[in-house]
Amino acid sequence: MFYNFNKIEEVKIRLRSAEGHICEVEESAALMSSFIRSMIEGFNEVTEVSLPNINSVVIEKVIEYMRHYKDKDPPIIKKPIISSKMEENTSAWDAGFIDADWNMVVDLMTAADYLMMIPLRDLCCAKMACKFKGRSIDELRAEYHIENEFPSEMEENLEFQHPWRLE
Amino acid sequence: MEPAIDQNLKLSDLSFNILGIILEFLNYREICVLGATSKRLKLASEMDVIWSQSLDTGDSGKEKKRIFLSRGNITQNIFNGSYQTYLFEGHSKTITRITTKENFILSASADGSARVWDTTKMASRVLAGHSDAVISAKFCGEKIVTASTDKTVRIWTEDQEPKILRGHLQGISALQKIDEDRVITGSYDKTVKIWNVNKGKCVDSYNDHSTAVYKIFTEDNLFASCAHQDSKAYVRDMARGELVQVFGAKTQPQAQRWGPPQNEIRSLYLSAPLFFTGEINKIRIWDMRSPVQAGETQVTTPLKNMSIKEENTNGIFKMIYSQFSNLMLVGCMGLLGLFAFDMRSYKKSFYVPSHDYPILAFDSGERVLNNIAVTSGTTTNYRYELSVHDLSSPQEVCTKFVPGHKAVITSICVGEDIIVSGSKNGSLRGLCFRRNRDALRRANSGNSFRIRSAN
């Protein structure tokens, strides 16, 4: 008791993932999420938050982001983005952090939207926008398995509507 | 770990909220490309939020997107050189002014007639009756107003005889439209008159000037006028009828006793609260809210001065502000091409000497085609050409067209999808860049049409 008096440990928030796995994060870092903030401030001495729709891999990634921006503001990404490389649009750490495959980015974005972390959500959206930047219609359709939903006469209509269709 | 989900499902499962944020990170062209891939993305690309920064006129995101796309089509056609030519036959003397409205083209000529041309019905109508040169013609609601050096203004309706408005004691030198039922004229009799087109009478008359009125510029409720050999410009408020201010730099004592003052005003441009006057090689910017010093009747210190330092400048005849690229485009006598000032730094932005002989006319489009500027000029082997500037990269791209005139091009008009040019011998030609490929396919590129009207 006496021994512990001088170094009060910071309260840890326990995040329960979809699989039931528990990840711990410091309270000051967790407050970055408006969702967790409202959970903690609404009820006294709540230290466990259940996140049934986020899996533990994504939670670990979110916690990594929370810890990095615990004491500083994340950089704001300018709209519209200038390049299809993330390094040229934002800081090197952010670009390295978001350098993941498509599914991971989508999961992270959904999680950030749920947790109401606007800077992380914008970072994910910018990463997705990078993947779309400078691509033609056919490339995009092939890459993201988008079926051609437009009927053929509509397709012709699109062709003249879109000046850059045939480039 | 859950199994990897098909990417297709993921992209279309995203909410509109998220799609909106993603699209906001892309530029307008990329938004349009992404919007063409699927129905859901098409709907997302028409959201108002995405287009809120766009300067295009239009209420909804859908409308702004449509304007953006049709402009893209037209510029694409211009730079690919796919266009149709129109030849309008009928005028026998210099074309003085051309205006367009939708698919109609209105031309005024020194032969005493104005003509309306319909490019879809391939028909024309002659508005003949003036006994002297028609200096300008304007669409005004359903009516057409013409002004002539024979001292009269005429109002033409669909089928009736024209209504003749008399009042000026000398020939008319300038005509501008104020709104759907009022026009304003300036005359050699030193007065400026406002006419109501529907009632057919003179509403107001001002005699500020001591010499013949040279040019008039209108914007909303304000109009500015300047006179020959005068260094003062008057700005008036039409709603209240009162004088806003007189602007003009201090006149230097001149070496010679005759001739115009050195800072004679040659052209005007109004964009409240700023007022621009163009002189021989200088543009002065005035703040219309600036107070007058005690004992003075006119403002003599401009907000900014911008000068053209090129050689042989001989009077700025037209100034157009391009909101698209924040440039003040200047047409100046004696220069070989388009000149532009950057309105952020008030310094020269570019000068493209694209012709071999000085330019005589220049115009920049208004609504859909607001990103191009066209100048007319002459080559050394006496071909009369138009050069087109893309204002998104004005220094590099410069496409040239030779419409086929046999004399100097005196006036140009950039319409929604047509560039019309008129020459000194009365020939009038149009280059039509279709807004959609479908229409261009139906009437092949390179086709030429001929509309003939009675002499």
Coordinates of C-alpha atoms in Angstrom, one line a residue:
Chain A
M1 CA 0.0 0.0 0.0
F2 CA 2.5 2.5 1.2
Y3 CA 5.0 1.5 -1.5
N4 CA 2.5 2.0 -4.2
F5 CA 1.6 5.5 -3.1
N6 CA 4.2 7.4 -5.2
K7 CA 3.7 5.8 -8.5
I8 CA 0.0 5.6 -9.2
E9 CA -0.5 3.5 -12.2
E10 CA -2.6 5.0 -15.0
V11 CA -6.0 3.5 -15.4
K12 CA -6.1 1.0 -18.1
I13 CA -9.1 0.6 -20.3
R14 CA -9.9 -3.0 -21.4
L15 CA -11.3 -3.3 -24.9
R16 CA -13.1 -6.6 -25.6
S17 CA -13.0 -7.6 -29.2
A18 CA -15.4 -9.7 -31.3
E19 CA -13.6 -12.9 -30.4
G20 CA -13.7 -12.1 -26.7
H21 CA -10.1 -11.2 -26.6
I22 CA -9.1 -8.4 -24.3
C23 CA -6.6 -5.6 -25.2
E24 CA -5.5 -3.0 -22.7
V25 CA -4.8 0.6 -23.5
E26 CA -4.0 3.6 -21.3
E27 CA -7.0 5.9 -20.5
S28 CA -5.3 9.1 -21.9
A29 CA -4.8 7.3 -25.2
A30 CA -8.2 5.8 -25.3
L31 CA -9.9 9.2 -24.9
M32 CA -9.0 10.0 -28.5
S33 CA -12.1 8.0 -29.4
S34 CA -15.3 9.9 -28.8
F35 CA -17.1 6.7 -28.4
I36 CA -14.9 5.4 -25.6
R37 CA -14.8 8.8 -24.0
S38 CA -18.6 8.9 -23.8
M39 CA -18.7 5.4 -22.4
I40 CA -16.2 6.3 -19.6
E41 CA -17.6 9.6 -18.7
G42 CA -21.1 8.4 -18.7
F43 CA -20.6 5.7 -16.1
N44 CA -18.3 5.9 -13.1
E45 CA -15.4 3.5 -13.0
V46 CA -16.1 1.8 -16.2
T47 CA -12.9 0.2 -17.3
E48 CA -14.1 -2.3 -19.8
V49 CA -15.7 -1.5 -23.2
S50 CA -17.1 -4.2 -25.3
L51 CA -16.7 -3.8 -29.1
P52 CA -18.5 -6.8 -30.6
N53 CA -18.1 -5.8 -34.2
I54 CA -14.3 -5.2 -34.3
N55 CA -11.9 -8.1 -34.4
S56 CA -8.7 -8.1 -32.3
V57 CA -6.2 -7.5 -35.1
V58 CA -8.0 -4.3 -35.9
I59 CA -8.2 -3.3 -32.3
E60 CA -4.4 -3.8 -31.9
K61 CA -3.9 -1.5 -34.9
V62 CA -6.3 1.2 -33.5
I63 CA -4.4 1.0 -30.2
E64 CA -1.1 1.5 -32.0
Y65 CA -2.5 4.7 -33.6
M66 CA -4.0 5.9 -30.2
R67 CA -0.6 5.5 -28.5
H68 CA 1.3 7.3 -31.2
Y69 CA -1.0 10.4 -31.1
K70 CA -1.5 10.4 -27.3
D71 CA 0.2 13.7 -26.8
K72 CA 0.0 15.4 -30.2
D73 CA -2.5 16.2 -32.9
P74 CA -2.5 14.0 -36.0
P75 CA -1.6 15.9 -39.3
I76 CA -4.5 17.1 -41.4
I77 CA -4.6 15.7 -44.9
K78 CA -5.3 18.3 -47.6
K79 CA -8.3 17.9 -49.9
P80 CA -7.9 16.9 -52.7
I81 CA -4.9 14.7 -52.4
I82 CA -2.0 15.6 -54.6
S83 CA -0.5 12.2 -55.4
S84 CA -1.4 8.5 -55.4
K85 CA 1.5 7.8 -53.0
M86 CA 0.5 8.3 -49.4
E87 CA 4.0 9.5 -48.4
E88 CA 3.5 12.7 -50.5
N89 CA 0.1 13.4 -48.9
T90 CA 0.7 13.0 -45.2
S91 CA 3.5 12.4 -42.7
A92 CA 5.9 9.4 -43.0
W93 CA 4.5 7.7 -39.9
D94 CA 0.9 7.9 -41.1
A95 CA 1.9 6.6 -44.5
G96 CA 3.7 3.6 -43.0
F97 CA 0.9 2.9 -40.5
I98 CA -1.8 2.8 -43.2
D99 CA 0.4 0.8 -45.7
A100 CA -1.9 -2.3 -45.5
D101 CA -4.0 -4.4 -47.8
W102 CA -7.5 -3.3 -48.9
N103 CA -9.5 -5.5 -46.5
M104 CA -7.4 -4.2 -43.5
V105 CA -8.0 -0.6 -44.6
V106 CA -11.7 -1.1 -44.9
D107 CA -11.9 -2.8 -41.5
L108 CA -9.8 -0.1 -39.9
M109 CA -12.0 2.6 -41.5
T110 CA -15.2 0.9 -40.3
A111 CA -13.7 0.6 -36.8
A112 CA -12.6 4.2 -36.8
D113 CA -16.1 5.3 -37.9
Y114 CA -17.7 3.2 -35.1
L115 CA -15.2 4.5 -32.5
M116 CA -15.7 8.1 -33.8
M117 CA -12.0 8.8 -34.4
I118 CA -12.2 11.3 -37.2
P119 CA -8.5 11.7 -38.0
L120 CA -8.0 7.9 -38.4
R121 CA -11.2 7.6 -40.5
D122 CA -10.0 10.4 -42.8
L123 CA -6.6 8.7 -43.0
C124 CA -8.2 5.5 -44.2
C125 CA -10.5 7.3 -46.6
A126 CA -7.5 9.1 -48.1
K127 CA -5.7 5.8 -48.5
M128 CA -8.7 4.4 -50.4
A129 CA -8.8 7.6 -52.5
C130 CA -5.1 7.0 -53.3
K131 CA -6.0 3.6 -54.7
F132 CA -8.7 5.2 -57.0
K133 CA -6.6 8.2 -58.1
G134 CA -5.5 8.3 -61.7
R135 CA -7.3 5.0 -62.7
S136 CA -9.5 4.6 -65.7
I137 CA -13.1 3.3 -65.5
D138 CA -12.2 -0.2 -66.8
E139 CA -9.2 -0.6 -64.5
L140 CA -11.4 0.3 -61.5
R141 CA -14.1 -2.2 -62.6
A142 CA -11.6 -5.0 -63.0
E143 CA -9.7 -4.3 -59.8
Y144 CA -12.7 -4.0 -57.5
H145 CA -14.9 -6.6 -59.3
I146 CA -17.6 -4.1 -60.1
E147 CA -20.1 -5.5 -62.5
N148 CA -21.3 -3.3 -65.2
E149 CA -24.7 -2.4 -63.9
F150 CA -25.6 -0.1 -66.6
P151 CA -27.7 -1.4 -69.5
S152 CA -26.0 -1.2 -72.9
E153 CA -27.8 1.9 -74.2
M154 CA -27.0 3.6 -70.9
E155 CA -23.4 2.6 -71.4
E156 CA -23.3 4.4 -74.7
N157 CA -24.8 7.4 -72.9
L158 CA -22.0 7.3 -70.4
E159 CA -19.5 7.1 -73.2
F160 CA -20.4 10.5 -74.5
Q161 CA -21.0 11.9 -71.1
H162 CA -17.5 11.1 -70.0
P163 CA -14.9 12.8 -72.0
W164 CA -12.1 10.7 -70.5
R165 CA -13.7 7.4 -71.0
L166 CA -11.6 6.4 -74.0
E167 CA -8.2 7.6 -72.9
Chain B
M1 CA -9.6 -14.4 -38.1
E2 CA -12.6 -14.1 -40.2
P3 CA -12.2 -15.2 -43.9
A4 CA -11.3 -12.5 -46.4
I5 CA -14.3 -11.0 -47.9
D6 CA -14.7 -10.3 -51.6
Q7 CA -13.6 -6.7 -52.3
N8 CA -16.6 -6.1 -54.5
L9 CA -18.9 -6.5 -51.6
K10 CA -16.8 -4.2 -49.5
L11 CA -16.7 -1.3 -51.9
S12 CA -20.5 -1.3 -52.5
D13 CA -21.2 -1.9 -48.8
L14 CA -19.7 1.4 -47.8
S15 CA -22.2 4.0 -46.6
F16 CA -22.8 7.2 -48.5
N17 CA -21.3 9.1 -45.6
I18 CA -18.0 7.2 -46.1
L19 CA -18.1 7.3 -49.9
G20 CA -18.6 11.1 -49.6
I21 CA -15.4 11.4 -47.5
I22 CA -13.4 9.2 -49.9
L23 CA -14.6 11.2 -52.9
E24 CA -13.7 14.5 -51.2
F25 CA -10.1 13.5 -51.4
L26 CA -10.2 13.2 -55.2
N27 CA -10.4 15.9 -57.8
Y28 CA -13.5 16.5 -59.9
R29 CA -12.3 14.6 -62.9
E30 CA -11.5 11.5 -60.8
I31 CA -14.9 11.8 -59.1
C32 CA -16.5 11.6 -62.5
V33 CA -14.5 8.6 -63.5
L34 CA -15.3 6.8 -60.3
G35 CA -18.9 7.8 -60.7
A36 CA -19.1 6.0 -64.0
T37 CA -18.2 2.6 -62.6
S38 CA -21.4 1.6 -60.8
K39 CA -24.9 2.9 -60.0
R40 CA -24.2 3.4 -56.4
L41 CA -21.0 5.3 -57.0
K42 CA -22.9 7.4 -59.6
L43 CA -25.3 8.5 -57.0
A44 CA -22.5 9.1 -54.5
S45 CA -20.7 11.3 -57.1
E46 CA -23.7 13.5 -57.4
M47 CA -23.8 14.5 -53.7
D48 CA -23.9 18.2 -53.0
V49 CA -21.1 18.1 -50.4
I50 CA -18.5 17.0 -52.9
W51 CA -19.3 19.9 -55.3
S52 CA -19.7 22.6 -52.7
Q53 CA -16.2 24.0 -53.5
S54 CA -16.9 24.2 -57.2
L55 CA -17.3 27.6 -58.7
D56 CA -19.7 26.4 -61.4
T57 CA -23.2 27.8 -61.3
G58 CA -25.9 25.3 -60.4
D59 CA -27.8 24.5 -57.3
S60 CA -27.3 20.8 -56.9
G61 CA -24.2 18.6 -57.1
K62 CA -25.8 16.8 -60.0
E63 CA -26.1 20.0 -62.0
K64 CA -22.6 21.0 -61.2
K65 CA -21.3 17.6 -62.3
R66 CA -23.2 17.9 -65.6
I67 CA -21.7 21.3 -66.3
F68 CA -18.2 20.0 -65.4
L69 CA -18.6 17.0 -67.7
S70 CA -20.0 19.0 -70.7
R71 CA -17.1 21.5 -70.3
G72 CA -14.7 18.5 -70.3
N73 CA -16.3 17.3 -73.5
I74 CA -16.0 20.6 -75.2
T75 CA -12.4 21.2 -74.3
Q76 CA -11.6 17.7 -75.3
N77 CA -13.2 18.4 -78.7
I78 CA -11.3 21.7 -79.0
F79 CA -7.9 20.1 -78.4
N80 CA -8.6 17.1 -80.6
G81 CA -9.7 19.5 -83.3
S82 CA -13.1 17.8 -83.9
Y83 CA -15.6 20.4 -84.8
Q84 CA -18.1 21.4 -87.3
T85 CA -18.0 24.6 -89.2
Y86 CA -20.9 27.0 -89.8
L87 CA -20.9 29.6 -92.5
F88 CA -23.4 32.4 -92.1
E89 CA -23.9 34.2 -95.4
G90 CA -25.7 37.6 -95.6
H91 CA -23.7 40.4 -94.1
S92 CA -21.9 42.7 -96.6
K93 CA -19.9 44.9 -94.3
T94 CA -17.8 44.7 -91.1
I95 CA -19.3 42.6 -88.3
T96 CA -19.4 44.9 -85.2
R97 CA -20.7 42.7 -82.5
I98 CA -21.7 39.0 -82.0
T99 CA -23.7 37.6 -79.1
T100 CA -25.1 34.1 -78.5
K101 CA -27.9 32.7 -76.5
E102 CA -28.5 28.9 -76.4
N103 CA -28.6 27.9 -80.1
F104 CA -29.1 31.4 -81.4
I105 CA -26.5 33.7 -82.8
L106 CA -27.1 37.4 -83.1
S107 CA -24.7 39.5 -85.3
A108 CA -24.6 43.2 -85.8
S109 CA -23.0 44.7 -88.9
A110 CA -22.0 48.0 -90.4
D111 CA -24.2 47.2 -93.4
G112 CA -27.2 48.5 -91.3
S113 CA -28.7 45.1 -90.4
A114 CA -28.6 42.7 -87.6
R115 CA -29.3 39.0 -88.2
V116 CA -30.4 36.2 -86.0
W117 CA -29.2 32.7 -86.9
D118 CA -30.7 29.5 -85.5
T119 CA -28.1 26.7 -85.7
T120 CA -30.6 23.8 -85.0
K121 CA -33.3 24.8 -87.5
M122 CA -30.7 26.2 -89.9
A123 CA -32.8 29.3 -90.3
S124 CA -32.1 33.0 -90.1
R125 CA -34.0 36.3 -89.8
V126 CA -32.9 39.7 -91.0
L127 CA -33.5 42.7 -88.8
A128 CA -33.2 45.4 -91.4
G129 CA -34.2 49.0 -91.1
H130 CA -31.4 51.0 -89.6
S131 CA -30.1 53.6 -92.0
D132 CA -26.5 53.4 -90.7
A133 CA -24.2 50.9 -89.1
V134 CA -25.6 48.8 -86.3
I135 CA -23.0 49.0 -83.5
S136 CA -24.4 46.4 -81.2
A137 CA -27.3 44.0 -80.7
K138 CA -28.4 42.2 -77.6
F139 CA -31.0 39.6 -76.6
C140 CA -33.3 41.1 -74.0
G141 CA -35.8 38.5 -72.8
E142 CA -37.9 37.5 -75.8
K143 CA -36.9 40.7 -77.6
I144 CA -33.9 41.9 -79.5
V145 CA -32.5 45.4 -79.1
T146 CA -30.3 47.0 -81.7
A147 CA -28.5 50.3 -81.5
S148 CA -27.1 52.2 -84.4
T149 CA -25.2 55.3 -85.4
D150 CA -28.4 56.5 -87.1
K151 CA -29.3 57.8 -83.5
T152 CA -32.1 55.3 -82.9
V153 CA -32.5 52.2 -80.8
R154 CA -34.9 49.6 -82.2
I155 CA -36.7 46.8 -80.4
W156 CA -37.6 43.7 -82.4
T157 CA -40.2 41.2 -81.4
E158 CA -41.2 37.9 -83.0
D159 CA -43.5 39.1 -85.8
Q160 CA -44.3 42.8 -85.4
E161 CA -42.6 45.8 -86.9
P162 CA -39.8 47.1 -84.8
K163 CA -40.4 49.8 -82.2
I164 CA -38.2 52.8 -82.9
L165 CA -36.8 54.7 -79.9
R166 CA -35.6 58.2 -80.6
G167 CA -34.0 60.5 -78.1
H168 CA -30.3 60.6 -78.8
L169 CA -29.2 63.6 -80.8
Q170 CA -26.2 61.9 -82.2
G171 CA -25.2 58.4 -83.2
I172 CA -25.0 55.7 -80.5
S173 CA -21.6 54.4 -79.5
A174 CA -22.3 51.8 -76.8
L175 CA -25.2 49.5 -75.9
Q176 CA -25.3 47.2 -72.8
K177 CA -28.1 45.1 -71.3
I178 CA -29.0 45.8 -67.7
D179 CA -31.6 43.1 -67.1
E180 CA -34.5 41.4 -68.9
D181 CA -36.3 44.7 -69.5
R182 CA -33.8 47.5 -69.5
V183 CA -30.9 48.5 -71.7
I184 CA -28.4 51.4 -71.5
T185 CA -26.9 53.3 -74.4
G186 CA -24.2 55.9 -74.7
S187 CA -24.0 58.4 -77.5
Y188 CA -21.8 60.9 -79.3
D189 CA -24.2 63.5 -77.9
K190 CA -22.4 63.1 -74.5
T191 CA -25.4 61.5 -72.8
V192 CA -26.1 58.1 -71.3
K193 CA -29.7 56.9 -71.5
I194 CA -31.6 54.0 -69.9
W195 CA -34.5 52.5 -71.9
N196 CA -37.3 50.3 -70.8
V197 CA -37.7 47.7 -73.5
N198 CA -41.2 46.5 -72.6
K199 CA -42.7 50.0 -72.3
G200 CA -40.5 51.2 -75.1
K201 CA -39.4 54.5 -73.6
C202 CA -36.5 56.3 -72.1
V203 CA -36.4 56.0 -68.3
D204 CA -33.4 58.0 -67.4
S205 CA -30.8 60.2 -68.9
Y206 CA -27.5 61.4 -67.5
N207 CA -25.2 64.0 -68.9
D208 CA -22.0 63.6 -66.9
H209 CA -19.6 63.6 -69.7
S210 CA -18.2 66.6 -71.6
T211 CA -17.2 64.5 -74.6
A212 CA -18.8 61.7 -76.6
V213 CA -19.5 58.6 -74.5
Y214 CA -17.0 55.8 -75.4
K215 CA -17.8 52.7 -73.4
I216 CA -20.3 51.5 -70.8
F217 CA -20.0 48.5 -68.5
T218 CA -22.9 47.2 -66.3
E219 CA -23.0 44.9 -63.3
D220 CA -26.1 44.3 -61.2
N221 CA -27.3 47.7 -60.2
L222 CA -24.2 49.7 -61.1
F223 CA -23.0 51.0 -64.4
A224 CA -19.8 52.7 -65.3
S225 CA -19.2 54.9 -68.3
C226 CA -16.2 56.7 -69.9
A227 CA -15.8 59.2 -72.7
H228 CA -13.5 59.9 -75.6
Q229 CA -10.3 61.8 -74.7
D230 CA -11.2 61.8 -71.0
S231 CA -9.4 60.5 -68.0
K232 CA -12.5 60.3 -65.8
A233 CA -14.9 57.4 -65.4
Y234 CA -18.3 57.7 -63.7
V235 CA -19.9 54.9 -61.7
R236 CA -23.6 55.3 -61.0
D237 CA -26.2 53.3 -59.0
M238 CA -29.2 52.7 -61.2
A239 CA -31.6 51.7 -58.4
R240 CA -31.2 55.1 -56.7
G241 CA -30.1 57.0 -59.7
E242 CA -27.3 58.6 -57.9
L243 CA -23.6 59.0 -58.6
V244 CA -21.5 56.6 -56.7
Q245 CA -18.1 58.1 -57.5
V246 CA -16.0 59.6 -60.2
F247 CA -12.7 57.9 -60.7
G248 CA -9.6 59.0 -62.5
A249 CA -5.9 59.4 -61.9
K250 CA -4.4 62.9 -61.7
T251 CA -3.5 64.2 -65.1
Q252 CA 0.1 65.0 -65.7
P253 CA 0.9 68.3 -67.5
Q254 CA 1.4 67.4 -71.1
A255 CA 4.2 68.1 -73.5
Q256 CA 1.9 68.7 -76.4
R257 CA -1.2 70.8 -76.1
W258 CA -3.4 68.6 -78.4
G259 CA -4.5 65.0 -78.4
P260 CA -5.9 62.9 -75.6
P261 CA -4.6 63.0 -72.1
Q262 CA -2.0 60.4 -71.2
N263 CA -4.3 58.5 -69.0
E264 CA -7.3 58.5 -71.2
I265 CA -9.6 55.6 -70.2
R266 CA -10.1 53.0 -72.9
S267 CA -11.9 50.2 -71.2
L268 CA -13.9 49.4 -68.0
Y269 CA -14.6 46.5 -65.8
L270 CA -16.8 46.4 -62.7
S271 CA -16.8 43.8 -60.0
A272 CA -18.2 45.3 -56.8
P273 CA -16.6 46.6 -54.7
L274 CA -13.7 46.9 -57.2
F275 CA -13.6 48.9 -60.3
F276 CA -11.0 48.5 -63.1
T277 CA -10.1 51.1 -65.7
G278 CA -7.8 50.3 -68.6
E279 CA -5.6 53.0 -70.1
I280 CA -2.9 52.8 -72.8
N281 CA -0.7 50.3 -71.0
K282 CA -2.0 50.5 -67.5
I283 CA -4.8 49.1 -65.5
R284 CA -5.9 50.9 -62.3
I285 CA -7.9 49.2 -59.7
W286 CA -10.3 51.4 -57.6
D287 CA -12.1 50.6 -54.4
M288 CA -15.6 52.0 -54.8
R289 CA -15.9 52.4 -51.0
S290 CA -12.8 54.7 -50.8
P291 CA -13.6 58.1 -49.3
V292 CA -13.0 61.4 -51.2
Q293 CA -10.6 63.9 -49.7
A294 CA -11.9 67.3 -48.7
G295 CA -12.2 69.7 -51.6
E296 CA -12.1 67.0 -54.2
T297 CA -14.9 65.7 -56.4
Q298 CA -13.2 62.6 -57.7
V299 CA -11.1 59.8 -56.3
T300 CA -7.5 60.2 -57.6
T301 CA -5.6 57.5 -55.8
P302 CA -6.2 54.0 -57.0
L303 CA -5.9 50.9 -54.8
K304 CA -3.4 49.3 -57.2
N305 CA -1.7 50.0 -60.5
M306 CA -0.8 47.3 -62.9
S307 CA 1.2 48.1 -66.1
I308 CA 2.0 46.2 -69.2
K309 CA 5.7 46.6 -69.8
E310 CA 5.7 45.1 -73.3
E311 CA 6.6 47.3 -76.3
N312 CA 4.2 48.9 -78.7
T313 CA 1.1 48.9 -76.4
N314 CA -1.5 51.2 -77.8
G315 CA -4.6 51.0 -75.6
I316 CA -6.3 48.3 -73.6
F317 CA -9.6 47.5 -75.4
K318 CA -11.0 44.7 -73.3
M319 CA -10.6 43.3 -69.8
I320 CA -12.2 40.1 -68.6
Y321 CA -11.8 38.6 -65.1
S322 CA -11.6 34.9 -65.1
Q323 CA -12.8 33.5 -61.8
F324 CA -11.8 30.0 -62.9
S325 CA -8.1 30.8 -62.6
N326 CA -8.1 34.1 -60.8
L327 CA -6.6 36.0 -63.8
M328 CA -7.4 39.4 -65.3
L329 CA -7.3 38.8 -69.1
V330 CA -6.3 41.8 -71.1
G331 CA -6.8 42.5 -74.7
C332 CA -4.4 45.3 -75.7
M333 CA -3.8 47.0 -79.0
G334 CA -0.3 46.4 -80.3
L335 CA 0.3 43.1 -78.4
L336 CA 0.6 39.9 -80.4
G337 CA -1.4 37.7 -78.1
L338 CA -3.2 37.3 -74.8
F339 CA -1.9 39.1 -71.7
A340 CA -2.9 38.2 -68.2
F341 CA -2.4 39.6 -64.7
D342 CA -2.5 37.4 -61.7
M343 CA -5.0 38.8 -59.3
R344 CA -3.4 37.4 -56.2
S345 CA -0.1 39.2 -56.6
Y346 CA -1.3 42.0 -59.0
K347 CA 1.7 41.1 -61.3
K348 CA 2.0 39.9 -64.8
S349 CA 1.1 36.2 -65.1
F350 CA 1.8 35.4 -68.7
Y351 CA 2.0 36.9 -72.2
V352 CA 1.7 34.6 -75.1
P353 CA 2.7 36.3 -78.4
S354 CA 0.9 33.7 -80.5
H355 CA 0.2 35.8 -83.7
D356 CA 2.5 37.5 -86.1
Y357 CA 0.5 40.7 -86.2
P358 CA -1.3 42.5 -83.3
I359 CA -4.6 41.1 -82.0
L360 CA -7.8 42.9 -82.8
A361 CA -10.4 41.0 -80.8
F362 CA -10.6 38.6 -77.9
D363 CA -13.3 37.0 -75.8
S364 CA -13.6 34.5 -73.0
G365 CA -16.6 32.3 -72.4
E366 CA -19.0 32.9 -69.6
R367 CA -20.9 29.9 -68.3
V368 CA -20.0 26.4 -69.5
L369 CA -16.9 27.4 -71.4
N370 CA -15.4 29.7 -68.8
N371 CA -12.0 28.1 -69.0
I372 CA -11.0 29.2 -72.5
A373 CA -10.0 32.5 -74.0
V374 CA -9.8 33.2 -77.7
T375 CA -7.8 35.8 -79.5
S376 CA -7.8 36.7 -83.2
G377 CA -4.8 37.6 -85.2
T378 CA -2.9 37.4 -88.5
T379 CA 0.0 35.4 -89.7
T380 CA 2.8 36.6 -91.9
N381 CA 1.3 35.0 -94.9
Y382 CA -2.0 36.8 -94.2
R383 CA -4.1 34.0 -92.9
Y384 CA -6.6 35.1 -90.3
E385 CA -6.5 32.8 -87.3
L386 CA -8.0 32.2 -83.9
S387 CA -5.8 31.0 -81.0
V388 CA -7.4 29.2 -78.1
H389 CA -6.0 29.3 -74.6
D390 CA -6.8 26.8 -71.9
L391 CA -6.9 28.8 -68.7
S392 CA -6.0 25.8 -66.5
S393 CA -2.6 25.8 -68.1
P394 CA -2.5 29.1 -70.0
Q395 CA 1.2 29.3 -70.8
E396 CA 1.6 26.0 -72.6
V397 CA -1.5 25.0 -74.6
C398 CA -2.5 27.1 -77.5
T399 CA -4.5 25.5 -80.3
K400 CA -5.0 27.5 -83.4
F401 CA -7.9 27.4 -85.9
V402 CA -8.2 29.0 -89.2
P403 CA -11.9 29.7 -89.8
G404 CA -11.3 30.7 -93.4
H405 CA -12.0 34.5 -93.4
K406 CA -10.7 36.6 -96.3
A407 CA -10.3 39.7 -94.1
V408 CA -9.3 40.7 -90.6
I409 CA -11.3 39.2 -87.8
T410 CA -13.0 42.1 -86.0
S411 CA -15.1 40.3 -83.4
I412 CA -15.3 37.0 -81.6
C413 CA -17.9 35.5 -79.4
V414 CA -17.5 32.4 -77.2
G415 CA -20.9 30.8 -76.8
E416 CA -21.8 27.7 -74.8
D417 CA -20.4 25.3 -77.4
I418 CA -19.6 27.5 -80.4
I419 CA -16.9 30.0 -81.2
V420 CA -18.2 32.6 -83.7
S421 CA -16.0 35.0 -85.5
G422 CA -16.9 37.9 -87.8
S423 CA -14.6 39.7 -90.2
K424 CA -14.1 43.1 -91.7
N425 CA -15.7 42.1 -95.1
G426 CA -18.9 40.8 -93.4
S427 CA -18.2 37.1 -93.4
L428 CA -19.3 35.2 -90.3
R429 CA -18.2 31.8 -89.4
G430 CA -18.7 29.5 -86.4
L431 CA -16.8 26.5 -85.1
C432 CA -19.1 24.2 -83.2
F433 CA -17.8 21.8 -80.6
R434 CA -20.6 19.5 -79.6
R435 CA -21.3 19.0 -76.0
N436 CA -21.8 15.2 -76.3
R437 CA -20.2 12.7 -78.6
D438 CA -23.6 11.4 -79.7
A439 CA -24.4 14.6 -81.5
L440 CA -21.0 14.8 -82.9
R441 CA -21.3 11.2 -84.3
R442 CA -24.7 12.0 -85.8
A443 CA -23.3 14.9 -87.7
N444 CA -19.7 14.0 -88.4
S445 CA -16.8 16.0 -87.3
G446 CA -15.5 18.1 -90.1
N447 CA -18.9 18.7 -91.7
S448 CA -19.7 22.2 -92.7
F449 CA -23.1 23.8 -92.7
R450 CA -24.2 26.9 -94.6
I451 CA -27.0 29.2 -93.5
R452 CA -27.9 31.8 -96.1
S453 CA -30.1 34.8 -95.5
A454 CA -31.6 37.4 -97.8
N455 CA -29.4 40.4 -98.6

